[in-house]
Amino acid sequence: MTMARPALPTLGRLLAGMLLGLLATAGADTPPVPDDVAAWFAAHGSTAATTAGEGLAEEADGPAAVGGAFPLHLWSESVRTGEPAPHPVVPREEWVAAYSRDGTTAGTLVAWRVDGEVALASVDDHAELAEALVPLPAGSLVVEEPLLGAFFTIRDEEVTTLVPGFFEGPRAAPLAAFAESLATQLEGLVGGAAEPEQEGRGWLPVAAAVGTGVVAAGGVWVARRWRRSAGSAG
């Protein structure tokens, strides 16, 4: 009996499918917060938030308590133009966590990498964002839209608004509907010409981007953000 050999194209597709499956499995096992980042928050987060937060809040009796860290992202250009692609977010290589003082949610702190080492990027008193982070499941993605001062999370192509800022849309919506709403609003603000700072290093010049009226309403929040030198914590 003669056995037929599988055609090479068929074999190639089979091997490719196996390879893609292995890659997908490896990606699923990759922690959303790298081990060294998690270790930095555990070892230095409380001290950083306590020291830096003293100038942002009223006097507190005890040290700051820091919650779990979440990876920060920006929306991809495809989402911002209303046509979401398979990869809707762009990693900022920054991680954010909420902190509390005397049992009260007080603000957030952000870590990034400086010359390969995890370091403090910023501390603020954005209590609204901090409160939104507290109930999030571990591994959730936090997505910022700088032009609107808004924060979101996305899971299974469902977008949930954490902090609306100037975003005018439903609290929860499918990604396609959210992207359409976001694109319309961004187009109305800046004519679709402005791009967010993809590396997340610093804050966009909001005054130039959205005009005096928006700054008047949101300038207080923006002013609260401040950067410390990389050597202040590490």
PDB file of C-alpha atoms in Angstrom:
ATOM      1  CA  MET A   1       0.000   0.000   0.000  1.00  0.00           C
ATOM      2  CA  THR A   2       1.334   3.376  -0.961  1.00  0.00           C
ATOM      3  CA  MET A   3       1.066   6.147   1.601  1.00  0.00           C
ATOM      4  CA  ALA A   4       0.681   9.670   0.354  1.00  0.00           C
ATOM      5  CA  ARG A   5       3.125  12.278   1.658  1.00  0.00           C
ATOM      6  CA  PRO A   6       1.600  15.477   3.052  1.00  0.00           C
ATOM      7  CA  ALA A   7       2.056  18.386   0.723  1.00  0.00           C
ATOM      8  CA  LEU A   8       4.828  20.761   1.789  1.00  0.00           C
ATOM      9  CA  PRO A   9       2.527  23.805   1.966  1.00  0.00           C
ATOM     10  CA  THR A  10       0.218  21.881   4.307  1.00  0.00           C
ATOM     11  CA  LEU A  11       3.141  20.831   6.494  1.00  0.00           C
ATOM     12  CA  GLY A  12       4.416  24.393   6.522  1.00  0.00           C
ATOM     13  CA  ARG A  13       1.072  25.717   7.689  1.00  0.00           C
ATOM     14  CA  LEU A  14       0.942  23.087  10.416  1.00  0.00           C
ATOM     15  CA  LEU A  15       4.397  24.005  11.716  1.00  0.00           C
ATOM     16  CA  ALA A  16       3.561  27.695  11.573  1.00  0.00           C
ATOM     17  CA  GLY A  17       0.402  27.107  13.574  1.00  0.00           C
ATOM     18  CA  MET A  18       2.332  25.166  16.208  1.00  0.00           C
ATOM     19  CA  LEU A  19       4.922  27.954  16.450  1.00  0.00           C
ATOM     20  CA  LEU A  20       2.271  30.625  16.840  1.00  0.00           C
ATOM     21  CA  GLY A  21       0.616  28.571  19.547  1.00  0.00           C
ATOM     22  CA  LEU A  22       3.885  28.296  21.455  1.00  0.00           C
ATOM     23  CA  LEU A  23       4.500  32.026  21.157  1.00  0.00           C
ATOM     24  CA  ALA A  24       0.998  32.812  22.352  1.00  0.00           C
ATOM     25  CA  THR A  25       1.440  30.523  25.348  1.00  0.00           C
ATOM     26  CA  ALA A  26       4.755  32.153  26.222  1.00  0.00           C
ATOM     27  CA  GLY A  27       3.213  35.594  25.988  1.00  0.00           C
ATOM     28  CA  ALA A  28       0.334  34.592  28.242  1.00  0.00           C
ATOM     29  CA  ASP A  29       2.825  33.498  30.931  1.00  0.00           C
ATOM     30  CA  THR A  30       4.684  36.820  30.847  1.00  0.00           C
ATOM     31  CA  PRO A  31       3.733  38.876  33.912  1.00  0.00           C
ATOM     32  CA  PRO A  32       2.244  42.296  33.088  1.00  0.00           C
ATOM     33  CA  VAL A  33       4.472  43.850  35.764  1.00  0.00           C
ATOM     34  CA  PRO A  34       8.126  42.741  35.502  1.00  0.00           C
ATOM     35  CA  ASP A  35       9.654  41.194  38.597  1.00  0.00           C
ATOM     36  CA  ASP A  36      12.147  44.018  39.125  1.00  0.00           C
ATOM     37  CA  VAL A  37       9.359  46.610  38.899  1.00  0.00           C
ATOM     38  CA  ALA A  38       7.221  44.732  41.420  1.00  0.00           C
ATOM     39  CA  ALA A  39      10.274  44.438  43.673  1.00  0.00           C
ATOM     40  CA  TRP A  40      10.921  48.187  43.430  1.00  0.00           C
ATOM     41  CA  PHE A  41       7.365  49.043  44.460  1.00  0.00           C
ATOM     42  CA  ALA A  42       7.580  46.583  47.358  1.00  0.00           C
ATOM     43  CA  ALA A  43      10.944  47.898  48.572  1.00  0.00           C
ATOM     44  CA  HIS A  44      10.791  51.616  47.763  1.00  0.00           C
ATOM     45  CA  GLY A  45       7.195  52.534  46.928  1.00  0.00           C
ATOM     46  CA  SER A  46       6.115  53.399  50.462  1.00  0.00           C
ATOM     47  CA  THR A  47       9.194  55.535  51.153  1.00  0.00           C
ATOM     48  CA  ALA A  48       8.901  57.329  47.816  1.00  0.00           C
ATOM     49  CA  ALA A  49       5.213  58.081  48.288  1.00  0.00           C
ATOM     50  CA  THR A  50       5.703  59.157  51.901  1.00  0.00           C
ATOM     51  CA  THR A  51       8.633  61.473  51.179  1.00  0.00           C
ATOM     52  CA  ALA A  52       7.383  62.978  47.942  1.00  0.00           C
ATOM     53  CA  GLY A  53       3.771  63.084  49.048  1.00  0.00           C
ATOM     54  CA  GLU A  54       4.490  65.252  52.082  1.00  0.00           C
ATOM     55  CA  GLY A  55       4.409  68.352  49.918  1.00  0.00           C
ATOM     56  CA  LEU A  56       1.156  67.339  48.226  1.00  0.00           C
ATOM     57  CA  ALA A  57      -1.153  66.467  51.099  1.00  0.00           C
ATOM     58  CA  GLU A  58      -1.974  67.425  54.646  1.00  0.00           C
ATOM     59  CA  GLU A  59       0.201  66.128  57.448  1.00  0.00           C
ATOM     60  CA  ALA A  60      -0.189  62.375  57.905  1.00  0.00           C
ATOM     61  CA  ASP A  61       0.770  60.313  60.929  1.00  0.00           C
ATOM     62  CA  GLY A  62       2.081  57.176  59.300  1.00  0.00           C
ATOM     63  CA  PRO A  63       3.922  56.093  56.154  1.00  0.00           C
ATOM     64  CA  ALA A  64       2.140  55.722  52.854  1.00  0.00           C
ATOM     65  CA  ALA A  65       0.675  52.347  51.954  1.00  0.00           C
ATOM     66  CA  VAL A  66       1.144  51.425  48.296  1.00  0.00           C
ATOM     67  CA  GLY A  67      -1.153  49.159  46.303  1.00  0.00           C
ATOM     68  CA  GLY A  68      -0.401  46.913  43.366  1.00  0.00           C
ATOM     69  CA  ALA A  69       1.268  48.321  40.258  1.00  0.00           C
ATOM     70  CA  PHE A  70      -0.306  48.401  36.802  1.00  0.00           C
ATOM     71  CA  PRO A  71       1.382  48.904  33.416  1.00  0.00           C
ATOM     72  CA  LEU A  72       0.644  52.273  31.808  1.00  0.00           C
ATOM     73  CA  HIS A  73      -0.236  52.507  28.117  1.00  0.00           C
ATOM     74  CA  LEU A  74      -1.332  54.983  25.472  1.00  0.00           C
ATOM     75  CA  TRP A  75      -3.966  54.341  22.830  1.00  0.00           C
ATOM     76  CA  SER A  76      -2.525  53.339  19.482  1.00  0.00           C
ATOM     77  CA  GLU A  77      -2.909  55.683  16.550  1.00  0.00           C
ATOM     78  CA  SER A  78      -5.473  53.305  15.062  1.00  0.00           C
ATOM     79  CA  VAL A  79      -7.743  53.723  18.095  1.00  0.00           C
ATOM     80  CA  ARG A  80      -7.247  57.484  18.163  1.00  0.00           C
ATOM     81  CA  THR A  81      -8.337  57.703  14.536  1.00  0.00           C
ATOM     82  CA  GLY A  82     -11.411  55.553  15.101  1.00  0.00           C
ATOM     83  CA  GLU A  83     -10.246  52.343  13.408  1.00  0.00           C
ATOM     84  CA  PRO A  84      -8.869  50.017  16.103  1.00  0.00           C
ATOM     85  CA  ALA A  85      -6.296  47.467  14.927  1.00  0.00           C
ATOM     86  CA  PRO A  86      -5.448  44.160  16.648  1.00  0.00           C
ATOM     87  CA  HIS A  87      -3.038  45.986  19.008  1.00  0.00           C
ATOM     88  CA  PRO A  88      -5.028  48.896  20.472  1.00  0.00           C
ATOM     89  CA  VAL A  89      -2.498  50.087  23.062  1.00  0.00           C
ATOM     90  CA  VAL A  90       1.148  51.184  23.127  1.00  0.00           C
ATOM     91  CA  PRO A  91       3.212  50.408  26.262  1.00  0.00           C
ATOM     92  CA  ARG A  92       4.750  53.436  27.964  1.00  0.00           C
ATOM     93  CA  GLU A  93       7.262  51.377  29.935  1.00  0.00           C
ATOM     94  CA  GLU A  94       5.887  53.009  33.072  1.00  0.00           C
ATOM     95  CA  TRP A  95       3.940  51.512  35.964  1.00  0.00           C
ATOM     96  CA  VAL A  96       1.438  53.221  38.243  1.00  0.00           C
ATOM     97  CA  ALA A  97       0.200  52.360  41.731  1.00  0.00           C
ATOM     98  CA  ALA A  98      -2.184  53.994  44.175  1.00  0.00           C
ATOM     99  CA  TYR A  99      -1.017  55.036  47.613  1.00  0.00           C
ATOM    100  CA  SER A 100      -2.923  55.943  50.765  1.00  0.00           C
ATOM    101  CA  ARG A 101      -2.142  57.950  53.897  1.00  0.00           C
ATOM    102  CA  ASP A 102      -3.745  57.141  57.243  1.00  0.00           C
ATOM    103  CA  GLY A 103      -6.157  54.785  55.499  1.00  0.00           C
ATOM    104  CA  THR A 104      -7.330  57.376  52.976  1.00  0.00           C
ATOM    105  CA  THR A 105      -6.583  57.052  49.267  1.00  0.00           C
ATOM    106  CA  ALA A 106      -4.260  59.962  48.515  1.00  0.00           C
ATOM    107  CA  GLY A 107      -2.732  59.723  45.040  1.00  0.00           C
ATOM    108  CA  THR A 108      -0.542  57.734  42.677  1.00  0.00           C
ATOM    109  CA  LEU A 109       3.127  57.140  42.069  1.00  0.00           C
ATOM    110  CA  VAL A 110       4.737  56.128  38.799  1.00  0.00           C
ATOM    111  CA  ALA A 111       7.967  54.210  38.218  1.00  0.00           C
ATOM    112  CA  TRP A 112       9.988  53.919  35.016  1.00  0.00           C
ATOM    113  CA  ARG A 113      13.437  52.775  33.957  1.00  0.00           C
ATOM    114  CA  VAL A 114      16.516  54.984  33.940  1.00  0.00           C
ATOM    115  CA  ASP A 115      19.557  53.372  32.314  1.00  0.00           C
ATOM    116  CA  GLY A 116      17.914  50.008  32.815  1.00  0.00           C
ATOM    117  CA  GLU A 117      17.199  50.541  36.512  1.00  0.00           C
ATOM    118  CA  VAL A 118      13.724  51.028  37.977  1.00  0.00           C
ATOM    119  CA  ALA A 119      13.342  54.492  39.522  1.00  0.00           C
ATOM    120  CA  LEU A 120      10.694  56.908  40.702  1.00  0.00           C
ATOM    121  CA  ALA A 121       9.173  58.940  37.877  1.00  0.00           C
ATOM    122  CA  SER A 122       6.454  60.942  39.636  1.00  0.00           C
ATOM    123  CA  VAL A 123       4.168  61.258  42.619  1.00  0.00           C
ATOM    124  CA  ASP A 124       0.871  63.136  42.636  1.00  0.00           C
ATOM    125  CA  ASP A 125      -2.277  63.629  44.679  1.00  0.00           C
ATOM    126  CA  HIS A 126      -4.632  62.355  41.972  1.00  0.00           C
ATOM    127  CA  ALA A 127      -6.986  60.665  44.442  1.00  0.00           C
ATOM    128  CA  GLU A 128      -9.647  60.043  41.787  1.00  0.00           C
ATOM    129  CA  LEU A 129      -7.278  57.888  39.746  1.00  0.00           C
ATOM    130  CA  ALA A 130      -5.983  56.187  42.884  1.00  0.00           C
ATOM    131  CA  GLU A 131      -9.504  55.236  43.940  1.00  0.00           C
ATOM    132  CA  ALA A 132     -10.162  53.836  40.468  1.00  0.00           C
ATOM    133  CA  LEU A 133      -7.018  51.691  40.625  1.00  0.00           C
ATOM    134  CA  VAL A 134      -7.778  50.084  43.991  1.00  0.00           C
ATOM    135  CA  PRO A 135     -10.493  47.634  42.805  1.00  0.00           C
ATOM    136  CA  LEU A 136      -8.776  46.699  39.518  1.00  0.00           C
ATOM    137  CA  PRO A 137      -7.747  43.049  39.160  1.00  0.00           C
ATOM    138  CA  ALA A 138      -4.011  42.394  39.124  1.00  0.00           C
ATOM    139  CA  GLY A 139      -2.586  42.601  35.626  1.00  0.00           C
ATOM    140  CA  SER A 140      -5.125  45.130  34.342  1.00  0.00           C
ATOM    141  CA  LEU A 141      -3.914  47.557  31.692  1.00  0.00           C
ATOM    142  CA  VAL A 142      -4.259  51.263  32.482  1.00  0.00           C
ATOM    143  CA  VAL A 143      -4.479  53.461  29.390  1.00  0.00           C
ATOM    144  CA  GLU A 144      -4.052  57.234  29.426  1.00  0.00           C
ATOM    145  CA  GLU A 145      -5.280  59.767  26.885  1.00  0.00           C
ATOM    146  CA  PRO A 146      -3.134  62.827  27.737  1.00  0.00           C
ATOM    147  CA  LEU A 147      -5.070  65.281  25.598  1.00  0.00           C
ATOM    148  CA  LEU A 148      -8.203  64.612  27.641  1.00  0.00           C
ATOM    149  CA  GLY A 149      -6.643  63.971  31.040  1.00  0.00           C
ATOM    150  CA  ALA A 150      -8.522  60.664  31.010  1.00  0.00           C
ATOM    151  CA  PHE A 151      -7.649  57.132  32.080  1.00  0.00           C
ATOM    152  CA  PHE A 152      -9.195  53.851  30.977  1.00  0.00           C
ATOM    153  CA  THR A 153      -8.781  50.124  31.280  1.00  0.00           C
ATOM    154  CA  ILE A 154      -9.396  47.558  28.544  1.00  0.00           C
ATOM    155  CA  ARG A 155     -10.251  43.882  28.838  1.00  0.00           C
ATOM    156  CA  ASP A 156     -11.551  41.568  26.120  1.00  0.00           C
ATOM    157  CA  GLU A 157     -12.072  44.570  23.793  1.00  0.00           C
ATOM    158  CA  GLU A 158     -14.309  46.266  26.359  1.00  0.00           C
ATOM    159  CA  VAL A 159     -13.153  49.728  27.447  1.00  0.00           C
ATOM    160  CA  THR A 160     -14.034  51.037  30.901  1.00  0.00           C
ATOM    161  CA  THR A 161     -13.447  54.653  31.879  1.00  0.00           C
ATOM    162  CA  LEU A 162     -11.501  55.010  35.127  1.00  0.00           C
ATOM    163  CA  VAL A 163     -11.161  58.800  35.159  1.00  0.00           C
ATOM    164  CA  PRO A 164     -13.188  60.647  32.506  1.00  0.00           C
ATOM    165  CA  GLY A 165     -11.252  63.908  32.542  1.00  0.00           C
ATOM    166  CA  PHE A 166     -12.621  65.679  29.460  1.00  0.00           C
ATOM    167  CA  PHE A 167     -13.721  62.462  27.741  1.00  0.00           C
ATOM    168  CA  GLU A 168     -17.379  62.607  26.786  1.00  0.00           C
ATOM    169  CA  GLY A 169     -18.595  59.073  26.337  1.00  0.00           C
ATOM    170  CA  PRO A 170     -20.147  56.093  28.116  1.00  0.00           C
ATOM    171  CA  ARG A 171     -18.398  54.642  31.132  1.00  0.00           C
ATOM    172  CA  ALA A 172     -18.133  51.270  29.393  1.00  0.00           C
ATOM    173  CA  ALA A 173     -18.262  50.475  25.680  1.00  0.00           C
ATOM    174  CA  PRO A 174     -16.939  47.994  23.122  1.00  0.00           C
ATOM    175  CA  LEU A 175     -13.551  49.012  21.731  1.00  0.00           C
ATOM    176  CA  ALA A 176     -14.921  49.852  18.272  1.00  0.00           C
ATOM    177  CA  ALA A 177     -17.599  52.174  19.656  1.00  0.00           C
ATOM    178  CA  PHE A 178     -15.145  53.741  22.098  1.00  0.00           C
ATOM    179  CA  ALA A 179     -12.582  54.375  19.352  1.00  0.00           C
ATOM    180  CA  GLU A 180     -15.176  56.108  17.209  1.00  0.00           C
ATOM    181  CA  SER A 181     -16.218  58.337  20.110  1.00  0.00           C
ATOM    182  CA  LEU A 182     -12.621  59.114  21.065  1.00  0.00           C
ATOM    183  CA  ALA A 183     -11.600  59.937  17.497  1.00  0.00           C
ATOM    184  CA  THR A 184     -14.542  62.300  17.082  1.00  0.00           C
ATOM    185  CA  GLN A 185     -13.676  64.133  20.268  1.00  0.00           C
ATOM    186  CA  LEU A 186      -9.963  64.407  19.491  1.00  0.00           C
ATOM    187  CA  GLU A 187     -10.758  65.662  16.010  1.00  0.00           C
ATOM    188  CA  GLY A 188     -12.950  68.334  17.533  1.00  0.00           C
ATOM    189  CA  LEU A 189     -10.210  69.400  19.946  1.00  0.00           C
ATOM    190  CA  VAL A 190      -7.115  69.560  17.804  1.00  0.00           C
ATOM    191  CA  GLY A 191      -8.167  68.666  14.292  1.00  0.00           C
ATOM    192  CA  GLY A 192      -6.443  65.290  14.564  1.00  0.00           C
ATOM    193  CA  ALA A 193      -3.022  66.941  14.274  1.00  0.00           C
ATOM    194  CA  ALA A 194      -1.590  66.367  17.732  1.00  0.00           C
ATOM    195  CA  GLU A 195       0.180  63.184  18.790  1.00  0.00           C
ATOM    196  CA  PRO A 196       0.678  62.020  22.379  1.00  0.00           C
ATOM    197  CA  GLU A 197       4.222  61.643  23.638  1.00  0.00           C
ATOM    198  CA  GLN A 198       4.733  57.947  22.885  1.00  0.00           C
ATOM    199  CA  GLU A 199       7.461  57.321  25.448  1.00  0.00           C
ATOM    200  CA  GLY A 200       5.452  58.864  28.237  1.00  0.00           C
ATOM    201  CA  ARG A 201       8.418  60.960  29.398  1.00  0.00           C
ATOM    202  CA  GLY A 202       6.768  64.046  30.777  1.00  0.00           C
ATOM    203  CA  TRP A 203       3.393  65.682  30.088  1.00  0.00           C
ATOM    204  CA  LEU A 204       2.173  67.241  26.880  1.00  0.00           C
ATOM    205  CA  PRO A 205       1.862  71.030  26.677  1.00  0.00           C
ATOM    206  CA  VAL A 206      -1.850  71.037  27.337  1.00  0.00           C
ATOM    207  CA  ALA A 207      -2.159  74.773  26.864  1.00  0.00           C
ATOM    208  CA  ALA A 208      -0.994  74.497  23.275  1.00  0.00           C
ATOM    209  CA  ALA A 209      -3.010  71.370  22.568  1.00  0.00           C
ATOM    210  CA  VAL A 210      -6.462  72.131  23.814  1.00  0.00           C
ATOM    211  CA  GLY A 211      -6.616  75.870  24.326  1.00  0.00           C
ATOM    212  CA  THR A 212      -7.065  78.245  27.179  1.00  0.00           C
ATOM    213  CA  GLY A 213     -10.564  77.099  28.098  1.00  0.00           C
ATOM    214  CA  VAL A 214      -9.542  73.519  28.783  1.00  0.00           C
ATOM    215  CA  VAL A 215      -6.470  74.578  30.721  1.00  0.00           C
ATOM    216  CA  ALA A 216      -8.581  76.819  32.926  1.00  0.00           C
ATOM    217  CA  ALA A 217     -10.669  73.810  33.917  1.00  0.00           C
ATOM    218  CA  GLY A 218      -7.913  71.210  34.126  1.00  0.00           C
ATOM    219  CA  GLY A 219      -4.790  73.215  34.896  1.00  0.00           C
ATOM    220  CA  VAL A 220      -4.990  72.541  38.608  1.00  0.00           C
ATOM    221  CA  TRP A 221      -4.781  68.791  38.028  1.00  0.00           C
ATOM    222  CA  VAL A 222      -1.932  69.082  35.539  1.00  0.00           C
ATOM    223  CA  ALA A 223       0.011  71.350  37.867  1.00  0.00           C
ATOM    224  CA  ARG A 224      -0.075  68.712  40.570  1.00  0.00           C
ATOM    225  CA  ARG A 225       2.106  66.385  38.503  1.00  0.00           C
ATOM    226  CA  TRP A 226       5.775  66.801  39.169  1.00  0.00           C
ATOM    227  CA  ARG A 227       8.941  64.919  38.480  1.00  0.00           C
ATOM    228  CA  ARG A 228      11.684  64.021  40.865  1.00  0.00           C
ATOM    229  CA  SER A 229      15.208  63.252  39.778  1.00  0.00           C
ATOM    230  CA  ALA A 230      15.973  59.627  39.090  1.00  0.00           C
ATOM    231  CA  GLY A 231      18.427  59.576  41.949  1.00  0.00           C
ATOM    232  CA  SER A 232      15.850  60.489  44.575  1.00  0.00           C
ATOM    233  CA  ALA A 233      14.656  56.899  44.797  1.00  0.00           C
ATOM    234  CA  GLY A 234      16.089  53.715  43.541  1.00  0.00           C
TER     235      GLY A 234
END
